[in-house]
């Protein structure tokens, strides 16, 4: 038995050193055990900290052979800083005074590399209580330490992330729907401090009426079963005020599929909603302005026609009066009948005009395109003037499209005005409807085509035709918004606009709108 | 009997205007467009007034017609009428006059009479 082994055996209670009657390990067995342990460095120090034994685990972990370390001070394994700090002496002092020192620190291997060491130093005393040395057990826990550090880093990043999104409320819910985690964004949104809300059910964030709380309970169970839930809800702040929130619940399951509650992400969308509403209003206003612009162009023509009717009426009544004064009652009656017909013509005209001009909410419905074109024909004829022939070719069967009829009327009128302006010397404006090809998803489309025989546009001009404020018309004659708004309207209606134009030949605009089936009523 | 050339493409208006003028003792020549009007003016050099609508369905408009008549040496006074007041600002020659629709019988007769007097004074000196 080497002195080293002998020292090591003093680690063990005296009685264990004796032969074990129950078949336990003998001292030789212990030697073998200690020597063969490779995962732990197990070695002995004398009372001053000089190394007196060395096992294979120590060799494995620290990289030194026994011959290189025996008799040297154990502080050689410490880092420079720890040595300067006096860490080895402190560790021995604690072990001497309390019987044991436990610690975790960086140690240096033979090759200069460092490893994370979990260290236990036990004071060894003989039967008389005299300190005879220390047993030192060191384990390399670098891997565990790194995993832990990674976890901490990930946790830290997660914290930064969660706390760094003040615009979103992020909170964690347990399986009972109680709040277990609360970020500053959640505080900002709701006014509740983490201390106010921790452990409270999520439902406290919603108005107390039964409906909305039932909704939230249902949302939680949806998230738990489906994994995901997303919707807009009215939320209740601590001060009792409300805000519209987009609520996103996501169930949290581990790899084994066990439910660990739910992540709840909420965003205040009141402002967004307000902006959207405002945008919608502006869009409606722009449309109305565009309509009034078109109407202005229309009224010129209509006023002219209207005055013609009034002229026929005035003169007719003048004649009737004249005849009556002369006692020619029969012929006077004829004139009055004619006058009545003129009045009817005027009424018809104003009715059409009012039907077009009245403000209507933008509402998509299933519109009969043919009927719409027909009802517009008279107005269109007046708008384009007498020099332009309007040729209408409607499909044999009624075609229906899903869009806002009012906007489609304005689009048609704008296209007619464009056609008119492209044909200063007259020409033909062809308006036709036909069934277009269906798309890949099987959605059928209906095409409304407006084609003129006017001056046309170059390729470059045609490419910009849909740009807002782009116009080929002289200054003051066009806003350059007509086609741009038509484009917007058709897009919004899930349709598309095609434009073909050739200089000197004319322009063809196709509005393709999704076809629909009219409801029976 | 004084002759008036009436140019109007609206049949209703043409009918009643002719009736009023004829009742007042004029001989009315009817033209639906500028081409017809120019031909009639050539055939009837004694026309004392041209009473024309501005917006004519085809060819020249009423104002262009007035200038064309002058260019062809016809000195009959021209009254251009329109229901579209946009034309009211178009510069006209001294012996041309703009009248907006609708006008009453008295105005019609006064304007035509005045035009005829003007034509005569222009031709006399």
JSON list of N, CA, C and O in Angstrom, two decimals, chain A residues 300-301 303-305 307-316 318-319 322-323 326 335 338 342 345 386-387, chain B residues 8-10 12-13 15-17 19-20 23 53 55-57 59-61 82-84 101-105:
[
{"chain": "A", "resi": 300, "resn": "UNK", "atom": "N", "xyz": [-73.50, 70.24, -67.00]},
{"chain": "A", "resi": 300, "resn": "UNK", "atom": "CA", "xyz": [-73.39, 71.11, -68.17]},
{"chain": "A", "resi": 300, "resn": "UNK", "atom": "C", "xyz": [-74.31, 70.61, -69.27]},
{"chain": "A", "resi": 300, "resn": "UNK", "atom": "O", "xyz": [-75.17, 71.35, -69.77]},
{"chain": "A", "resi": 301, "resn": "UNK", "atom": "N", "xyz": [-74.16, 69.32, -69.56]},
{"chain": "A", "resi": 301, "resn": "UNK", "atom": "CA", "xyz": [-74.96, 68.72, -70.62]},
{"chain": "A", "resi": 301, "resn": "UNK", "atom": "C", "xyz": [-76.43, 68.68, -70.25]},
{"chain": "A", "resi": 301, "resn": "UNK", "atom": "O", "xyz": [-77.31, 68.99, -71.06]},
{"chain": "A", "resi": 303, "resn": "UNK", "atom": "N", "xyz": [-78.03, 70.57, -68.06]},
{"chain": "A", "resi": 303, "resn": "UNK", "atom": "CA", "xyz": [-78.61, 71.92, -68.00]},
{"chain": "A", "resi": 303, "resn": "UNK", "atom": "C", "xyz": [-79.02, 72.37, -69.40]},
{"chain": "A", "resi": 303, "resn": "UNK", "atom": "O", "xyz": [-80.10, 72.95, -69.59]},
{"chain": "A", "resi": 304, "resn": "UNK", "atom": "N", "xyz": [-78.18, 72.06, -70.34]},
{"chain": "A", "resi": 304, "resn": "UNK", "atom": "CA", "xyz": [-78.47, 72.41, -71.73]},
{"chain": "A", "resi": 304, "resn": "UNK", "atom": "C", "xyz": [-79.77, 71.74, -72.18]},
{"chain": "A", "resi": 304, "resn": "UNK", "atom": "O", "xyz": [-80.67, 72.37, -72.71]},
{"chain": "A", "resi": 305, "resn": "UNK", "atom": "N", "xyz": [-79.84, 70.45, -71.92]},
{"chain": "A", "resi": 305, "resn": "UNK", "atom": "CA", "xyz": [-81.05, 69.71, -72.31]},
{"chain": "A", "resi": 305, "resn": "UNK", "atom": "C", "xyz": [-82.27, 70.23, -71.57]},
{"chain": "A", "resi": 305, "resn": "UNK", "atom": "O", "xyz": [-83.35, 70.34, -72.13]},
{"chain": "A", "resi": 307, "resn": "UNK", "atom": "N", "xyz": [-82.75, 73.19, -70.35]},
{"chain": "A", "resi": 307, "resn": "UNK", "atom": "CA", "xyz": [-83.18, 74.48, -70.88]},
{"chain": "A", "resi": 307, "resn": "UNK", "atom": "C", "xyz": [-83.89, 74.33, -72.22]},
{"chain": "A", "resi": 307, "resn": "UNK", "atom": "O", "xyz": [-84.81, 75.09, -72.52]},
{"chain": "A", "resi": 308, "resn": "UNK", "atom": "N", "xyz": [-83.48, 73.34, -72.99]},
{"chain": "A", "resi": 308, "resn": "UNK", "atom": "CA", "xyz": [-84.18, 73.07, -74.24]},
{"chain": "A", "resi": 308, "resn": "UNK", "atom": "C", "xyz": [-85.62, 72.67, -73.97]},
{"chain": "A", "resi": 308, "resn": "UNK", "atom": "O", "xyz": [-86.54, 73.13, -74.64]},
{"chain": "A", "resi": 309, "resn": "UNK", "atom": "N", "xyz": [-85.76, 71.81, -72.96]},
{"chain": "A", "resi": 309, "resn": "UNK", "atom": "CA", "xyz": [-87.11, 71.37, -72.61]},
{"chain": "A", "resi": 309, "resn": "UNK", "atom": "C", "xyz": [-87.94, 72.56, -72.14]},
{"chain": "A", "resi": 309, "resn": "UNK", "atom": "O", "xyz": [-89.08, 72.77, -72.55]},
{"chain": "A", "resi": 310, "resn": "UNK", "atom": "N", "xyz": [-87.32, 73.37, -71.26]},
{"chain": "A", "resi": 310, "resn": "UNK", "atom": "CA", "xyz": [-88.02, 74.57, -70.77]},
{"chain": "A", "resi": 310, "resn": "UNK", "atom": "C", "xyz": [-88.38, 75.49, -71.92]},
{"chain": "A", "resi": 310, "resn": "UNK", "atom": "O", "xyz": [-89.43, 76.15, -71.91]},
{"chain": "A", "resi": 311, "resn": "UNK", "atom": "N", "xyz": [-87.51, 75.54, -72.91]},
{"chain": "A", "resi": 311, "resn": "UNK", "atom": "CA", "xyz": [-87.76, 76.38, -74.07]},
{"chain": "A", "resi": 311, "resn": "UNK", "atom": "C", "xyz": [-89.02, 75.92, -74.82]},
{"chain": "A", "resi": 311, "resn": "UNK", "atom": "O", "xyz": [-89.90, 76.72, -75.12]},
{"chain": "A", "resi": 312, "resn": "UNK", "atom": "N", "xyz": [-89.06, 74.62, -75.06]},
{"chain": "A", "resi": 312, "resn": "UNK", "atom": "CA", "xyz": [-90.21, 74.06, -75.77]},
{"chain": "A", "resi": 312, "resn": "UNK", "atom": "C", "xyz": [-91.48, 74.31, -74.95]},
{"chain": "A", "resi": 312, "resn": "UNK", "atom": "O", "xyz": [-92.53, 74.65, -75.49]},
{"chain": "A", "resi": 313, "resn": "UNK", "atom": "N", "xyz": [-91.31, 74.19, -73.62]},
{"chain": "A", "resi": 313, "resn": "UNK", "atom": "CA", "xyz": [-92.43, 74.39, -72.70]},
{"chain": "A", "resi": 313, "resn": "UNK", "atom": "C", "xyz": [-92.92, 75.84, -72.71]},
{"chain": "A", "resi": 313, "resn": "UNK", "atom": "O", "xyz": [-94.11, 76.12, -72.86]},
{"chain": "A", "resi": 314, "resn": "UNK", "atom": "N", "xyz": [-91.98, 76.76, -72.55]},
{"chain": "A", "resi": 314, "resn": "UNK", "atom": "CA", "xyz": [-92.32, 78.18, -72.52]},
{"chain": "A", "resi": 314, "resn": "UNK", "atom": "C", "xyz": [-93.01, 78.61, -73.81]},
{"chain": "A", "resi": 314, "resn": "UNK", "atom": "O", "xyz": [-94.09, 79.22, -73.78]},
{"chain": "A", "resi": 315, "resn": "UNK", "atom": "N", "xyz": [-92.35, 78.23, -74.92]},
{"chain": "A", "resi": 315, "resn": "UNK", "atom": "CA", "xyz": [-92.93, 78.64, -76.20]},
{"chain": "A", "resi": 315, "resn": "UNK", "atom": "C", "xyz": [-94.28, 77.99, -76.42]},
{"chain": "A", "resi": 315, "resn": "UNK", "atom": "O", "xyz": [-95.21, 78.64, -76.92]},
{"chain": "A", "resi": 316, "resn": "UNK", "atom": "N", "xyz": [-94.37, 76.71, -76.03]},
{"chain": "A", "resi": 316, "resn": "UNK", "atom": "CA", "xyz": [-95.64, 76.00, -76.19]},
{"chain": "A", "resi": 316, "resn": "UNK", "atom": "C", "xyz": [-96.75, 76.68, -75.42]},
{"chain": "A", "resi": 316, "resn": "UNK", "atom": "O", "xyz": [-97.87, 76.87, -75.92]},
{"chain": "A", "resi": 318, "resn": "UNK", "atom": "N", "xyz": [-96.74, 79.82, -74.45]},
{"chain": "A", "resi": 318, "resn": "UNK", "atom": "CA", "xyz": [-96.96, 81.13, -75.10]},
{"chain": "A", "resi": 318, "resn": "UNK", "atom": "C", "xyz": [-97.99, 80.98, -76.23]},
{"chain": "A", "resi": 318, "resn": "UNK", "atom": "O", "xyz": [-98.92, 81.78, -76.35]},
{"chain": "A", "resi": 319, "resn": "UNK", "atom": "N", "xyz": [-97.78, 79.90, -77.01]},
{"chain": "A", "resi": 319, "resn": "UNK", "atom": "CA", "xyz": [-98.67, 79.68, -78.15]},
{"chain": "A", "resi": 319, "resn": "UNK", "atom": "C", "xyz": [-100.08, 79.36, -77.67]},
{"chain": "A", "resi": 319, "resn": "UNK", "atom": "O", "xyz": [-101.07, 79.91, -78.15]},
{"chain": "A", "resi": 322, "resn": "UNK", "atom": "N", "xyz": [-101.78, 82.43, -76.56]},
{"chain": "A", "resi": 322, "resn": "UNK", "atom": "CA", "xyz": [-102.12, 83.20, -77.75]},
{"chain": "A", "resi": 322, "resn": "UNK", "atom": "C", "xyz": [-103.40, 82.69, -78.38]},
{"chain": "A", "resi": 322, "resn": "UNK", "atom": "O", "xyz": [-104.32, 83.43, -78.71]},
{"chain": "A", "resi": 323, "resn": "UNK", "atom": "N", "xyz": [-103.44, 81.36, -78.51]},
{"chain": "A", "resi": 323, "resn": "UNK", "atom": "CA", "xyz": [-104.59, 80.71, -79.14]},
{"chain": "A", "resi": 323, "resn": "UNK", "atom": "C", "xyz": [-105.86, 80.92, -78.31]},
{"chain": "A", "resi": 323, "resn": "UNK", "atom": "O", "xyz": [-106.92, 81.19, -78.84]},
{"chain": "A", "resi": 326, "resn": "UNK", "atom": "N", "xyz": [-107.38, 84.13, -78.67]},
{"chain": "A", "resi": 326, "resn": "UNK", "atom": "CA", "xyz": [-108.08, 84.26, -79.95]},
{"chain": "A", "resi": 326, "resn": "UNK", "atom": "C", "xyz": [-109.28, 83.32, -80.05]},
{"chain": "A", "resi": 326, "resn": "UNK", "atom": "O", "xyz": [-109.88, 83.19, -81.11]},
{"chain": "A", "resi": 335, "resn": "UNK", "atom": "N", "xyz": [-101.41, 72.33, -77.78]},
{"chain": "A", "resi": 335, "resn": "UNK", "atom": "CA", "xyz": [-100.16, 72.88, -77.27]},
{"chain": "A", "resi": 335, "resn": "UNK", "atom": "C", "xyz": [-99.94, 72.52, -75.80]},
{"chain": "A", "resi": 335, "resn": "UNK", "atom": "O", "xyz": [-98.82, 72.23, -75.39]},
{"chain": "A", "resi": 338, "resn": "UNK", "atom": "N", "xyz": [-98.72, 69.04, -75.51]},
{"chain": "A", "resi": 338, "resn": "UNK", "atom": "CA", "xyz": [-97.29, 69.00, -75.84]},
{"chain": "A", "resi": 338, "resn": "UNK", "atom": "C", "xyz": [-96.46, 69.49, -74.66]},
{"chain": "A", "resi": 338, "resn": "UNK", "atom": "O", "xyz": [-95.42, 68.92, -74.34]},
{"chain": "A", "resi": 342, "resn": "UNK", "atom": "N", "xyz": [-93.46, 67.74, -72.41]},
{"chain": "A", "resi": 342, "resn": "UNK", "atom": "CA", "xyz": [-92.15, 68.35, -72.11]},
{"chain": "A", "resi": 342, "resn": "UNK", "atom": "C", "xyz": [-91.87, 68.29, -70.61]},
{"chain": "A", "resi": 342, "resn": "UNK", "atom": "O", "xyz": [-90.74, 68.03, -70.19]},
{"chain": "A", "resi": 345, "resn": "UNK", "atom": "N", "xyz": [-90.68, 64.93, -69.77]},
{"chain": "A", "resi": 345, "resn": "UNK", "atom": "CA", "xyz": [-89.29, 64.77, -70.18]},
{"chain": "A", "resi": 345, "resn": "UNK", "atom": "C", "xyz": [-88.35, 65.37, -69.13]},
{"chain": "A", "resi": 345, "resn": "UNK", "atom": "O", "xyz": [-87.34, 64.78, -68.76]},
{"chain": "A", "resi": 386, "resn": "UNK", "atom": "N", "xyz": [-73.71, 65.24, -78.41]},
{"chain": "A", "resi": 386, "resn": "UNK", "atom": "CA", "xyz": [-74.36, 64.70, -79.60]},
{"chain": "A", "resi": 386, "resn": "UNK", "atom": "C", "xyz": [-73.38, 64.19, -80.65]},
{"chain": "A", "resi": 386, "resn": "UNK", "atom": "O", "xyz": [-73.75, 63.43, -81.53]},
{"chain": "A", "resi": 387, "resn": "UNK", "atom": "N", "xyz": [-72.15, 64.66, -80.57]},
{"chain": "A", "resi": 387, "resn": "UNK", "atom": "CA", "xyz": [-71.20, 64.25, -81.60]},
{"chain": "A", "resi": 387, "resn": "UNK", "atom": "C", "xyz": [-70.71, 62.83, -81.44]},
{"chain": "A", "resi": 387, "resn": "UNK", "atom": "O", "xyz": [-70.05, 62.28, -82.31]},
{"chain": "B", "resi": 8, "resn": "UNK", "atom": "N", "xyz": [-81.93, 74.77, -85.56]},
{"chain": "B", "resi": 8, "resn": "UNK", "atom": "CA", "xyz": [-82.22, 74.12, -84.27]},
{"chain": "B", "resi": 8, "resn": "UNK", "atom": "C", "xyz": [-82.33, 72.61, -84.48]},
{"chain": "B", "resi": 8, "resn": "UNK", "atom": "O", "xyz": [-82.95, 72.16, -85.43]},
{"chain": "B", "resi": 9, "resn": "UNK", "atom": "N", "xyz": [-81.68, 71.84, -83.64]},
{"chain": "B", "resi": 9, "resn": "UNK", "atom": "CA", "xyz": [-81.74, 70.39, -83.84]},
{"chain": "B", "resi": 9, "resn": "UNK", "atom": "C", "xyz": [-82.75, 69.70, -82.93]},
{"chain": "B", "resi": 9, "resn": "UNK", "atom": "O", "xyz": [-82.98, 68.51, -83.04]},
{"chain": "B", "resi": 10, "resn": "UNK", "atom": "N", "xyz": [-83.35, 70.46, -82.01]},
{"chain": "B", "resi": 10, "resn": "UNK", "atom": "CA", "xyz": [-84.38, 69.88, -81.15]},
{"chain": "B", "resi": 10, "resn": "UNK", "atom": "C", "xyz": [-85.73, 70.14, -81.81]},
{"chain": "B", "resi": 10, "resn": "UNK", "atom": "O", "xyz": [-86.16, 71.30, -81.96]},
{"chain": "B", "resi": 12, "resn": "UNK", "atom": "N", "xyz": [-88.85, 69.64, -80.96]},
{"chain": "B", "resi": 12, "resn": "UNK", "atom": "CA", "xyz": [-89.88, 70.32, -80.16]},
{"chain": "B", "resi": 12, "resn": "UNK", "atom": "C", "xyz": [-89.68, 71.83, -80.18]},
{"chain": "B", "resi": 12, "resn": "UNK", "atom": "O", "xyz": [-90.61, 72.62, -80.36]},
{"chain": "B", "resi": 13, "resn": "UNK", "atom": "N", "xyz": [-88.42, 72.23, -79.96]},
{"chain": "B", "resi": 13, "resn": "UNK", "atom": "CA", "xyz": [-88.10, 73.66, -79.91]},
{"chain": "B", "resi": 13, "resn": "UNK", "atom": "C", "xyz": [-88.30, 74.28, -81.29]},
{"chain": "B", "resi": 13, "resn": "UNK", "atom": "O", "xyz": [-88.86, 75.38, -81.42]},
{"chain": "B", "resi": 15, "resn": "UNK", "atom": "N", "xyz": [-90.34, 73.34, -83.62]},
{"chain": "B", "resi": 15, "resn": "UNK", "atom": "CA", "xyz": [-91.79, 73.47, -83.89]},
{"chain": "B", "resi": 15, "resn": "UNK", "atom": "C", "xyz": [-92.39, 74.72, -83.28]},
{"chain": "B", "resi": 15, "resn": "UNK", "atom": "O", "xyz": [-93.00, 75.54, -83.96]},
{"chain": "B", "resi": 16, "resn": "UNK", "atom": "N", "xyz": [-92.17, 74.87, -81.96]},
{"chain": "B", "resi": 16, "resn": "UNK", "atom": "CA", "xyz": [-92.83, 75.99, -81.27]},
{"chain": "B", "resi": 16, "resn": "UNK", "atom": "C", "xyz": [-92.23, 77.34, -81.67]},
{"chain": "B", "resi": 16, "resn": "UNK", "atom": "O", "xyz": [-92.96, 78.33, -81.83]},
{"chain": "B", "resi": 17, "resn": "UNK", "atom": "N", "xyz": [-90.94, 77.36, -81.88]},
{"chain": "B", "resi": 17, "resn": "UNK", "atom": "CA", "xyz": [-90.31, 78.64, -82.27]},
{"chain": "B", "resi": 17, "resn": "UNK", "atom": "C", "xyz": [-90.82, 79.08, -83.65]},
{"chain": "B", "resi": 17, "resn": "UNK", "atom": "O", "xyz": [-91.15, 80.26, -83.87]},
{"chain": "B", "resi": 19, "resn": "UNK", "atom": "N", "xyz": [-93.65, 78.28, -84.99]},
{"chain": "B", "resi": 19, "resn": "UNK", "atom": "CA", "xyz": [-95.04, 78.70, -84.84]},
{"chain": "B", "resi": 19, "resn": "UNK", "atom": "C", "xyz": [-95.14, 80.15, -84.37]},
{"chain": "B", "resi": 19, "resn": "UNK", "atom": "O", "xyz": [-95.91, 80.95, -84.89]},
{"chain": "B", "resi": 20, "resn": "UNK", "atom": "N", "xyz": [-94.32, 80.49, -83.36]},
{"chain": "B", "resi": 20, "resn": "UNK", "atom": "CA", "xyz": [-94.36, 81.84, -82.80]},
{"chain": "B", "resi": 20, "resn": "UNK", "atom": "C", "xyz": [-93.93, 82.88, -83.83]},
{"chain": "B", "resi": 20, "resn": "UNK", "atom": "O", "xyz": [-94.53, 83.95, -83.96]},
{"chain": "B", "resi": 23, "resn": "UNK", "atom": "N", "xyz": [-96.49, 83.16, -86.60]},
{"chain": "B", "resi": 23, "resn": "UNK", "atom": "CA", "xyz": [-97.66, 83.87, -86.10]},
{"chain": "B", "resi": 23, "resn": "UNK", "atom": "C", "xyz": [-97.45, 85.38, -86.10]},
{"chain": "B", "resi": 23, "resn": "UNK", "atom": "O", "xyz": [-98.36, 86.17, -86.26]},
{"chain": "B", "resi": 53, "resn": "UNK", "atom": "N", "xyz": [-79.26, 77.82, -82.73]},
{"chain": "B", "resi": 53, "resn": "UNK", "atom": "CA", "xyz": [-78.84, 77.13, -81.50]},
{"chain": "B", "resi": 53, "resn": "UNK", "atom": "C", "xyz": [-77.31, 76.99, -81.58]},
{"chain": "B", "resi": 53, "resn": "UNK", "atom": "O", "xyz": [-76.75, 76.92, -82.67]},
{"chain": "B", "resi": 55, "resn": "UNK", "atom": "N", "xyz": [-75.39, 74.46, -79.78]},
{"chain": "B", "resi": 55, "resn": "UNK", "atom": "CA", "xyz": [-75.03, 73.04, -79.79]},
{"chain": "B", "resi": 55, "resn": "UNK", "atom": "C", "xyz": [-75.81, 72.31, -80.88]},
{"chain": "B", "resi": 55, "resn": "UNK", "atom": "O", "xyz": [-76.95, 71.93, -80.69]},
{"chain": "B", "resi": 56, "resn": "UNK", "atom": "N", "xyz": [-75.15, 72.12, -81.98]},
{"chain": "B", "resi": 56, "resn": "UNK", "atom": "CA", "xyz": [-75.80, 71.41, -83.08]},
{"chain": "B", "resi": 56, "resn": "UNK", "atom": "C", "xyz": [-75.21, 70.01, -83.16]},
{"chain": "B", "resi": 56, "resn": "UNK", "atom": "O", "xyz": [-74.02, 69.81, -82.90]},
{"chain": "B", "resi": 57, "resn": "UNK", "atom": "N", "xyz": [-76.04, 69.06, -83.49]},
{"chain": "B", "resi": 57, "resn": "UNK", "atom": "CA", "xyz": [-75.64, 67.66, -83.44]},
{"chain": "B", "resi": 57, "resn": "UNK", "atom": "C", "xyz": [-74.40, 67.36, -84.30]},
{"chain": "B", "resi": 57, "resn": "UNK", "atom": "O", "xyz": [-73.54, 66.60, -83.94]},
{"chain": "B", "resi": 59, "resn": "UNK", "atom": "N", "xyz": [-71.48, 68.80, -87.50]},
{"chain": "B", "resi": 59, "resn": "UNK", "atom": "CA", "xyz": [-70.85, 69.90, -88.23]},
{"chain": "B", "resi": 59, "resn": "UNK", "atom": "C", "xyz": [-70.51, 71.07, -87.34]},
{"chain": "B", "resi": 59, "resn": "UNK", "atom": "O", "xyz": [-70.20, 70.91, -86.15]},
{"chain": "B", "resi": 60, "resn": "UNK", "atom": "N", "xyz": [-70.56, 72.29, -87.92]},
{"chain": "B", "resi": 60, "resn": "UNK", "atom": "CA", "xyz": [-70.22, 73.50, -87.19]},
{"chain": "B", "resi": 60, "resn": "UNK", "atom": "C", "xyz": [-71.23, 73.76, -86.09]},
{"chain": "B", "resi": 60, "resn": "UNK", "atom": "O", "xyz": [-72.39, 73.37, -86.20]},
{"chain": "B", "resi": 61, "resn": "UNK", "atom": "N", "xyz": [-70.78, 74.45, -85.03]},
{"chain": "B", "resi": 61, "resn": "UNK", "atom": "CA", "xyz": [-71.76, 74.86, -84.03]},
{"chain": "B", "resi": 61, "resn": "UNK", "atom": "C", "xyz": [-72.32, 76.23, -84.45]},
{"chain": "B", "resi": 61, "resn": "UNK", "atom": "O", "xyz": [-71.88, 76.82, -85.46]},
{"chain": "B", "resi": 82, "resn": "UNK", "atom": "N", "xyz": [-78.48, 79.40, -76.64]},
{"chain": "B", "resi": 82, "resn": "UNK", "atom": "CA", "xyz": [-78.07, 78.12, -76.06]},
{"chain": "B", "resi": 82, "resn": "UNK", "atom": "C", "xyz": [-78.62, 77.97, -74.66]},
{"chain": "B", "resi": 82, "resn": "UNK", "atom": "O", "xyz": [-78.83, 78.95, -73.94]},
{"chain": "B", "resi": 83, "resn": "UNK", "atom": "N", "xyz": [-78.85, 76.74, -74.31]},
{"chain": "B", "resi": 83, "resn": "UNK", "atom": "CA", "xyz": [-79.28, 76.44, -72.95]},
{"chain": "B", "resi": 83, "resn": "UNK", "atom": "C", "xyz": [-78.05, 76.24, -72.07]},
{"chain": "B", "resi": 83, "resn": "UNK", "atom": "O", "xyz": [-78.13, 76.17, -70.84]},
{"chain": "B", "resi": 84, "resn": "UNK", "atom": "N", "xyz": [-76.89, 76.17, -72.71]},
{"chain": "B", "resi": 84, "resn": "UNK", "atom": "CA", "xyz": [-75.65, 76.00, -71.98]},
{"chain": "B", "resi": 84, "resn": "UNK", "atom": "C", "xyz": [-75.00, 77.36, -71.84]},
{"chain": "B", "resi": 84, "resn": "UNK", "atom": "O", "xyz": [-74.47, 77.91, -72.80]},
{"chain": "B", "resi": 101, "resn": "UNK", "atom": "N", "xyz": [-81.44, 80.27, -73.38]},
{"chain": "B", "resi": 101, "resn": "UNK", "atom": "CA", "xyz": [-82.71, 79.55, -73.24]},
{"chain": "B", "resi": 101, "resn": "UNK", "atom": "C", "xyz": [-82.99, 79.39, -71.75]},
{"chain": "B", "resi": 101, "resn": "UNK", "atom": "O", "xyz": [-82.04, 79.20, -70.99]},
{"chain": "B", "resi": 102, "resn": "UNK", "atom": "N", "xyz": [-84.18, 79.36, -71.27]},
{"chain": "B", "resi": 102, "resn": "UNK", "atom": "CA", "xyz": [-85.38, 79.58, -72.09]},
{"chain": "B", "resi": 102, "resn": "UNK", "atom": "C", "xyz": [-85.75, 81.06, -72.15]},
{"chain": "B", "resi": 102, "resn": "UNK", "atom": "O", "xyz": [-85.52, 81.80, -71.21]},
{"chain": "B", "resi": 103, "resn": "UNK", "atom": "N", "xyz": [-86.31, 81.49, -73.24]},
{"chain": "B", "resi": 103, "resn": "UNK", "atom": "CA", "xyz": [-86.74, 82.86, -73.43]},
{"chain": "B", "resi": 103, "resn": "UNK", "atom": "C", "xyz": [-88.24, 82.83, -73.74]},
{"chain": "B", "resi": 103, "resn": "UNK", "atom": "O", "xyz": [-88.77, 81.83, -74.25]},
{"chain": "B", "resi": 104, "resn": "UNK", "atom": "N", "xyz": [-88.92, 83.94, -73.46]},
{"chain": "B", "resi": 104, "resn": "UNK", "atom": "CA", "xyz": [-90.37, 84.01, -73.70]},
{"chain": "B", "resi": 104, "resn": "UNK", "atom": "C", "xyz": [-90.67, 84.54, -75.11]},
{"chain": "B", "resi": 104, "resn": "UNK", "atom": "O", "xyz": [-89.76, 84.96, -75.84]},
{"chain": "B", "resi": 105, "resn": "UNK", "atom": "N", "xyz": [-91.95, 84.53, -75.45]},
{"chain": "B", "resi": 105, "resn": "UNK", "atom": "CA", "xyz": [-92.38, 84.95, -76.79]},
{"chain": "B", "resi": 105, "resn": "UNK", "atom": "C", "xyz": [-92.00, 86.39, -77.06]},
{"chain": "B", "resi": 105, "resn": "UNK", "atom": "O", "xyz": [-91.47, 86.71, -78.13]}
]
